[in-house]
mmCIF file of C-alpha atoms in Angstrom:
data_model
loop_
_atom_site.group_PDB
_atom_site.id
_atom_site.type_symbol
_atom_site.label_atom_id
_atom_site.label_comp_id
_atom_site.label_asym_id
_atom_site.label_seq_id
_atom_site.Cartn_x
_atom_site.Cartn_y
_atom_site.Cartn_z
ATOM 1 C CA MET P 1 -157.514 -8.392 16.135
ATOM 2 C CA LYS P 2 -157.173 -6.438 12.879
ATOM 3 C CA ILE P 3 -154.328 -4.475 14.398
ATOM 4 C CA LEU P 4 -152.766 -7.338 16.414
ATOM 5 C CA ILE P 5 -152.275 -9.622 13.475
ATOM 6 C CA PRO P 6 -150.141 -7.331 11.257
ATOM 7 C CA SER P 7 -148.165 -6.422 14.309
ATOM 8 C CA LEU P 8 -147.510 -10.036 15.089
ATOM 9 C CA LEU P 9 -146.466 -10.641 11.432
ATOM 10 C CA LEU P 10 -144.025 -7.721 11.469
ATOM 11 C CA LEU P 11 -142.554 -8.941 14.703
ATOM 12 C CA PHE P 12 -142.174 -12.423 13.212
ATOM 13 C CA SER P 13 -140.366 -10.992 10.147
ATOM 14 C CA PHE P 14 -137.887 -8.864 12.077
ATOM 15 C CA ASN P 15 -137.097 -11.597 14.703
ATOM 16 C CA THR P 16 -136.627 -14.397 12.101
ATOM 17 C CA PHE P 17 -134.435 -12.390 9.640
ATOM 18 C CA ALA P 18 -131.260 -14.237 8.805
ATOM 19 C CA ALA P 19 -128.670 -13.385 6.278
ATOM 20 C CA PRO P 20 -128.195 -15.911 3.495
ATOM 21 C CA LYS P 21 -125.069 -17.933 3.366
ATOM 22 C CA SER P 22 -122.413 -17.450 0.718
ATOM 23 C CA GLU P 23 -122.870 -20.397 -1.563
ATOM 24 C CA LEU P 24 -121.342 -20.450 -5.036
ATOM 25 C CA TRP P 25 -123.308 -20.973 -8.121
ATOM 26 C CA ASP P 26 -120.677 -22.586 -10.238
ATOM 27 C CA TYR P 27 -122.317 -21.716 -13.466
ATOM 28 C CA TRP P 28 -121.268 -18.047 -13.072
ATOM 29 C CA ASP P 29 -117.766 -18.695 -12.002
ATOM 30 C CA VAL P 30 -116.293 -18.457 -15.523
ATOM 31 C CA SER P 31 -114.603 -15.615 -17.246
ATOM 32 C CA ASN P 32 -112.677 -14.640 -20.488
ATOM 33 C CA GLU P 33 -109.565 -12.619 -19.260
ATOM 34 C CA LYS P 34 -108.616 -12.111 -22.918
ATOM 35 C CA ASN P 35 -111.771 -10.150 -23.666
ATOM 36 C CA ALA P 36 -110.929 -6.480 -23.499
ATOM 37 C CA THR P 37 -114.493 -5.342 -24.187
ATOM 38 C CA THR P 38 -116.176 -3.110 -21.661
ATOM 39 C CA ILE P 39 -119.754 -3.139 -20.664
ATOM 40 C CA SER P 40 -121.539 0.278 -20.820
ATOM 41 C CA HIS P 41 -123.413 1.376 -17.746
ATOM 42 C CA GLN P 42 -124.236 4.910 -19.118
ATOM 43 C CA TYR P 43 -127.936 4.670 -18.653
ATOM 44 C CA TRP P 44 -127.417 3.687 -14.951
ATOM 45 C CA GLN P 45 -124.991 6.523 -14.441
ATOM 46 C CA GLN P 46 -127.593 8.977 -16.013
ATOM 47 C CA THR P 47 -130.135 7.772 -13.348
ATOM 48 C CA LEU P 48 -127.616 8.252 -10.472
ATOM 49 C CA ASP P 49 -126.731 11.703 -11.746
ATOM 50 C CA LYS P 50 -130.266 12.930 -11.831
ATOM 51 C CA TYR P 51 -131.773 11.407 -8.853
ATOM 52 C CA LEU P 52 -129.119 10.583 -6.215
ATOM 53 C CA ILE P 53 -128.695 13.394 -3.511
ATOM 54 C CA ASN P 54 -126.163 13.741 -0.766
ATOM 55 C CA LYS P 55 -127.623 14.778 2.623
ATOM 56 C CA GLY P 56 -125.310 14.497 5.604
ATOM 57 C CA GLU P 57 -123.960 10.966 5.907
ATOM 58 C CA PHE P 58 -126.625 9.637 3.572
ATOM 59 C CA THR P 59 -127.075 9.492 -0.153
ATOM 60 C CA LEU P 60 -130.829 9.567 -0.789
ATOM 61 C CA PHE P 61 -132.851 8.597 -3.926
ATOM 62 C CA ASP P 62 -135.423 10.931 -5.197
ATOM 63 C CA TYR P 63 -137.898 8.248 -6.027
ATOM 64 C CA ALA P 64 -140.872 10.580 -5.991
ATOM 65 C CA ASN P 65 -139.662 12.726 -8.979
ATOM 66 C CA VAL P 66 -138.416 10.119 -11.359
ATOM 67 C CA THR P 67 -140.095 10.972 -14.716
ATOM 68 C CA ASP P 68 -141.691 8.248 -16.926
ATOM 69 C CA ALA P 69 -138.925 8.998 -19.513
ATOM 70 C CA ASP P 70 -136.179 8.291 -16.924
ATOM 71 C CA GLU P 71 -137.914 5.282 -15.726
ATOM 72 C CA ARG P 72 -137.993 4.026 -19.355
ATOM 73 C CA THR P 73 -134.158 4.716 -19.465
ATOM 74 C CA LEU P 74 -133.624 2.664 -16.387
ATOM 75 C CA ASN P 75 -135.847 -0.097 -17.766
ATOM 76 C CA SER P 76 -133.683 0.024 -21.041
ATOM 77 C CA TYR P 77 -130.464 -0.374 -18.992
ATOM 78 C CA LEU P 78 -131.907 -3.422 -17.253
ATOM 79 C CA ARG P 79 -132.959 -4.867 -20.625
ATOM 80 C CA GLN P 80 -129.439 -4.272 -22.069
ATOM 81 C CA MET P 81 -127.842 -6.053 -18.930
ATOM 82 C CA SER P 82 -130.144 -9.050 -19.266
ATOM 83 C CA ARG P 83 -128.953 -9.658 -22.901
ATOM 84 C CA ILE P 84 -125.328 -9.904 -21.863
ATOM 85 C CA ASP P 85 -123.608 -13.065 -20.903
ATOM 86 C CA PRO P 86 -121.147 -11.707 -18.159
ATOM 87 C CA ARG P 87 -119.159 -14.980 -18.358
ATOM 88 C CA GLU P 88 -117.682 -13.829 -21.686
ATOM 89 C CA TYR P 89 -115.967 -10.869 -19.870
ATOM 90 C CA LYS P 90 -113.154 -10.342 -17.546
ATOM 91 C CA LYS P 91 -113.643 -10.880 -13.831
ATOM 92 C CA ALA P 92 -113.194 -7.233 -13.147
ATOM 93 C CA GLU P 93 -115.792 -6.331 -15.718
ATOM 94 C CA GLN P 94 -118.140 -8.981 -14.251
ATOM 95 C CA TYR P 95 -117.905 -7.553 -10.813
ATOM 96 C CA ALA P 96 -118.995 -4.060 -12.038
ATOM 97 C CA TYR P 97 -121.810 -5.659 -14.024
ATOM 98 C CA TRP P 98 -123.336 -7.577 -11.092
ATOM 99 C CA ALA P 99 -122.936 -4.749 -8.521
ATOM 100 C CA ASN P 100 -124.556 -2.222 -10.927
ATOM 101 C CA LEU P 101 -127.285 -4.758 -11.874
ATOM 102 C CA TYR P 102 -128.208 -5.422 -8.331
ATOM 103 C CA ASN P 103 -128.417 -1.704 -7.380
ATOM 104 C CA ALA P 104 -130.403 -0.868 -10.517
ATOM 105 C CA ILE P 105 -132.816 -3.619 -9.985
ATOM 106 C CA THR P 106 -133.309 -2.558 -6.449
ATOM 107 C CA VAL P 107 -134.192 1.032 -7.529
ATOM 108 C CA LYS P 108 -136.667 -0.396 -10.072
ATOM 109 C CA ILE P 109 -138.372 -2.455 -7.431
ATOM 110 C CA ILE P 110 -138.867 0.564 -5.228
ATOM 111 C CA LEU P 111 -140.093 2.657 -8.154
ATOM 112 C CA ASP P 112 -142.586 -0.051 -9.015
ATOM 113 C CA ASN P 113 -144.025 0.031 -5.562
ATOM 114 C CA TYR P 114 -143.583 3.599 -4.554
ATOM 115 C CA PRO P 115 -144.660 5.089 -2.073
ATOM 116 C CA ILE P 116 -143.500 2.694 0.646
ATOM 117 C CA LYS P 117 -141.808 3.163 3.937
ATOM 118 C CA SER P 118 -139.338 0.353 3.765
ATOM 119 C CA ILE P 119 -138.207 -2.271 1.355
ATOM 120 C CA THR P 120 -138.961 -4.940 3.983
ATOM 121 C CA LYS P 121 -142.745 -4.383 3.308
ATOM 122 C CA LEU P 122 -142.285 -5.946 -0.096
ATOM 123 C CA GLY P 123 -142.433 -9.654 -0.909
ATOM 124 C CA GLY P 124 -144.992 -12.284 0.038
ATOM 125 C CA LEU P 125 -147.108 -12.409 3.178
ATOM 126 C CA PHE P 126 -144.242 -14.052 5.286
ATOM 127 C CA SER P 127 -141.339 -12.507 3.321
ATOM 128 C CA PHE P 128 -138.895 -10.033 4.709
ATOM 129 C CA GLY P 129 -138.381 -7.979 1.594
ATOM 130 C CA PRO P 130 -138.042 -8.826 -2.116
ATOM 131 C CA TRP P 131 -134.733 -10.564 -2.118
ATOM 132 C CA ASP P 132 -135.953 -13.890 -3.000
ATOM 133 C CA GLU P 133 -138.286 -12.697 -5.778
ATOM 134 C CA GLU P 134 -137.391 -13.638 -9.392
ATOM 135 C CA VAL P 135 -136.231 -10.312 -10.867
ATOM 136 C CA VAL P 136 -133.995 -10.856 -14.017
ATOM 137 C CA ILE P 137 -133.165 -13.441 -16.454
ATOM 138 C CA VAL P 138 -129.550 -13.612 -17.641
ATOM 139 C CA THR P 139 -128.371 -16.246 -20.181
ATOM 140 C CA GLY P 140 -131.663 -18.150 -19.561
ATOM 141 C CA LYS P 141 -131.126 -18.259 -15.789
ATOM 142 C CA ILE P 142 -133.700 -16.746 -13.519
ATOM 143 C CA LEU P 143 -131.988 -14.727 -10.850
ATOM 144 C CA THR P 144 -133.079 -13.117 -7.506
ATOM 145 C CA LEU P 145 -131.269 -10.356 -5.763
ATOM 146 C CA ASN P 146 -130.056 -12.899 -3.147
ATOM 147 C CA ASP P 147 -128.544 -15.015 -5.960
ATOM 148 C CA ILE P 148 -126.594 -11.995 -7.255
ATOM 149 C CA GLU P 149 -125.261 -11.209 -3.802
ATOM 150 C CA HIS P 150 -124.950 -14.472 -2.027
ATOM 151 C CA ARG P 151 -124.318 -16.960 -4.852
ATOM 152 C CA ILE P 152 -122.267 -14.823 -7.294
ATOM 153 C CA LEU P 153 -120.640 -11.732 -5.794
ATOM 154 C CA ARG P 154 -119.720 -12.904 -2.325
ATOM 155 C CA PRO P 155 -118.533 -16.435 -3.093
ATOM 156 C CA ILE P 156 -116.618 -15.665 -6.343
ATOM 157 C CA TRP P 157 -114.763 -12.563 -5.137
ATOM 158 C CA ASN P 158 -114.609 -13.168 -1.425
ATOM 159 C CA ASP P 159 -114.189 -9.500 -0.794
ATOM 160 C CA PRO P 160 -115.923 -8.150 2.277
ATOM 161 C CA ARG P 161 -116.125 -4.714 0.665
ATOM 162 C CA THR P 162 -118.967 -6.199 -1.468
ATOM 163 C CA HIS P 163 -121.246 -5.339 1.457
ATOM 164 C CA TYR P 164 -120.407 -1.640 0.796
ATOM 165 C CA ALA P 165 -121.266 -2.085 -2.976
ATOM 166 C CA VAL P 166 -124.708 -3.405 -3.015
ATOM 167 C CA ASN P 167 -127.388 -1.112 -1.759
ATOM 168 C CA CYS P 168 -130.795 -2.426 -0.129
ATOM 169 C CA ALA P 169 -132.492 1.098 -0.456
ATOM 170 C CA SER P 170 -132.451 1.538 3.283
ATOM 171 C CA LEU P 171 -130.895 4.366 5.500
ATOM 172 C CA GLY P 172 -128.958 1.774 7.525
ATOM 173 C CA CYS P 173 -127.318 0.341 4.241
ATOM 174 C CA PRO P 174 -123.910 1.521 3.008
ATOM 175 C CA ASN P 175 -124.614 4.404 0.550
ATOM 176 C CA LEU P 176 -125.661 4.002 -3.015
ATOM 177 C CA GLN P 177 -122.538 5.279 -4.725
ATOM 178 C CA PRO P 178 -122.833 8.242 -7.110
ATOM 179 C CA LYS P 179 -120.658 6.605 -9.709
ATOM 180 C CA ALA P 180 -121.502 3.415 -11.546
ATOM 181 C CA PHE P 181 -119.025 0.584 -10.915
ATOM 182 C CA THR P 182 -116.592 -0.147 -13.802
ATOM 183 C CA ALA P 183 -113.712 -2.462 -14.194
ATOM 184 C CA ARG P 184 -111.340 0.485 -13.875
ATOM 185 C CA ASN P 185 -112.861 2.177 -10.785
ATOM 186 C CA SER P 186 -114.358 -0.666 -8.735
ATOM 187 C CA ASP P 187 -111.277 -1.136 -6.370
ATOM 188 C CA LYS P 188 -111.197 2.604 -5.546
ATOM 189 C CA LEU P 189 -114.902 2.864 -5.339
ATOM 190 C CA LEU P 190 -115.113 -0.020 -2.929
ATOM 191 C CA ASP P 191 -112.479 1.669 -0.756
ATOM 192 C CA LYS P 192 -114.392 4.853 -0.894
ATOM 193 C CA ALA P 193 -117.645 3.203 0.064
ATOM 194 C CA ALA P 194 -115.937 1.348 2.855
ATOM 195 C CA THR P 195 -114.364 4.589 4.180
ATOM 196 C CA GLU P 196 -117.639 6.543 4.145
ATOM 197 C CA PHE P 197 -119.612 3.832 5.919
ATOM 198 C CA ILE P 198 -117.076 3.021 8.636
ATOM 199 C CA ASN P 199 -116.689 6.677 9.409
ATOM 200 C CA SER P 200 -120.365 7.243 9.716
ATOM 201 C CA ASN P 201 -122.612 6.807 12.667
ATOM 202 C CA LYS P 202 -124.707 4.160 10.957
ATOM 203 C CA GLY P 203 -121.506 2.096 10.325
ATOM 204 C CA VAL P 204 -119.503 2.617 13.618
ATOM 205 C CA LEU P 205 -120.898 4.741 16.398
ATOM 206 C CA ILE P 206 -118.584 5.259 19.507
ATOM 207 C CA GLN P 207 -120.132 6.770 22.645
ATOM 208 C CA GLU P 208 -117.691 6.828 25.481
ATOM 209 C CA ASP P 209 -117.004 3.194 26.371
ATOM 210 C CA LYS P 210 -119.698 1.859 24.165
ATOM 211 C CA VAL P 211 -119.528 0.811 20.537
ATOM 212 C CA GLN P 212 -122.545 0.378 18.202
ATOM 213 C CA LEU P 213 -121.919 -1.281 14.912
ATOM 214 C CA SER P 214 -124.019 -1.791 11.836
ATOM 215 C CA SER P 215 -125.777 -5.186 11.883
ATOM 216 C CA ILE P 216 -124.031 -5.897 8.646
ATOM 217 C CA TYR P 217 -121.027 -6.869 10.709
ATOM 218 C CA ASP P 218 -123.204 -9.252 12.727
ATOM 219 C CA TRP P 219 -125.201 -10.702 9.907
ATOM 220 C CA PHE P 220 -122.115 -11.281 7.802
ATOM 221 C CA ALA P 221 -119.542 -11.900 10.463
ATOM 222 C CA VAL P 222 -118.232 -14.831 8.488
ATOM 223 C CA ASP P 223 -117.002 -12.439 5.873
ATOM 224 C CA PHE P 224 -115.242 -10.028 8.268
ATOM 225 C CA GLY P 225 -113.694 -12.626 10.571
ATOM 226 C CA ASP P 226 -113.418 -12.794 14.431
ATOM 227 C CA HIS P 227 -113.404 -9.739 16.746
ATOM 228 C CA GLN P 228 -109.795 -8.890 16.092
ATOM 229 C CA GLN P 229 -110.097 -9.362 12.407
ATOM 230 C CA LEU P 230 -113.196 -7.254 12.142
ATOM 231 C CA PHE P 231 -111.431 -4.275 14.083
ATOM 232 C CA GLU P 232 -108.421 -4.613 11.811
ATOM 233 C CA HIS P 233 -110.742 -4.133 8.855
ATOM 234 C CA LEU P 234 -112.522 -1.183 10.509
ATOM 235 C CA LYS P 235 -109.222 0.371 11.465
ATOM 236 C CA LYS P 236 -107.894 0.102 7.984
ATOM 237 C CA TYR P 237 -110.599 2.669 7.022
ATOM 238 C CA ARG P 238 -110.782 4.558 10.345
ATOM 239 C CA PRO P 239 -107.016 4.606 11.507
ATOM 240 C CA GLU P 240 -107.922 6.415 14.882
ATOM 241 C CA LEU P 241 -110.243 3.612 15.974
ATOM 242 C CA LYS P 242 -108.917 2.108 19.218
ATOM 243 C CA PRO P 243 -109.118 -1.561 20.138
ATOM 244 C CA PHE P 244 -112.367 -2.378 21.957
ATOM 245 C CA LYS P 245 -113.015 -5.417 24.227
ATOM 246 C CA GLY P 246 -116.415 -4.509 25.653
ATOM 247 C CA ASP P 247 -119.799 -5.464 24.466
ATOM 248 C CA ILE P 248 -120.817 -4.511 21.068
ATOM 249 C CA ARG P 249 -124.364 -3.433 20.030
ATOM 250 C CA TYR P 250 -125.771 -3.826 16.653
ATOM 251 C CA ASN P 251 -128.362 -1.636 14.844
ATOM 252 C CA TYR P 252 -129.743 -1.204 11.399
ATOM 253 C CA ASP P 253 -132.391 1.321 10.030
ATOM 254 C CA TRP P 254 -134.635 -0.214 7.448
ATOM 255 C CA SER P 255 -136.273 3.084 6.557
ATOM 256 C CA LEU P 256 -136.373 3.904 2.864
ATOM 257 C CA ASN P 257 -133.485 5.944 1.556
ATOM 258 C CA LYS P 258 -135.719 8.467 -0.048
ATOM 259 C CA GLN P 259 -135.335 12.179 -0.488
#
């Protein structure tokens, strides 16, 4: 029984996982397009430079070797971000702010709980990961990772490439980018991330007459459109991709993206 109960709980978690809907939190849908000030993501960039490692089609994070000093640098970055009111900035500056904040918080969560095999092991007893945990306070508002992704990024920008921007610390996820997002580089960085993912086996795997796609395209089908629209999106970043009318399989690897 001691073995059976955890197994049943794990099965329950995986089988009942459902992606949150995109639901706008109106409070954050405000900007000041006249503000030319930029937000510095230097500390986050320093973290990426030191601990992100390219390995085949993956970028892995070297959680095991993060020093106490560098963890303090990451914490300083998160404190800086929490003191900012992103609504006072341009929309382009806001996008970079939220994408970087999401990714930096995710890395901190893993570091706080390392070693673990998967981010899905975190959260409460019946939780599938930490995405509904309260993780940051911005302008007095308590936020979860799900708030950032599904109540801010997705509904405000309505850009399916957001799914290539936020990283869930898993091998199946689009890679954590080696460059921090900025207002100036976000569009190119999103295209780069989309190209890498769609041209990887974890994004789109073609085997003779069979196609396996990342479960992202199933969970968030509403963002990518119907079958035809989805393949138009994929073909934009993988031009040689031919139309496919057969059955599509979906797969996702929740193993930790560790070095």
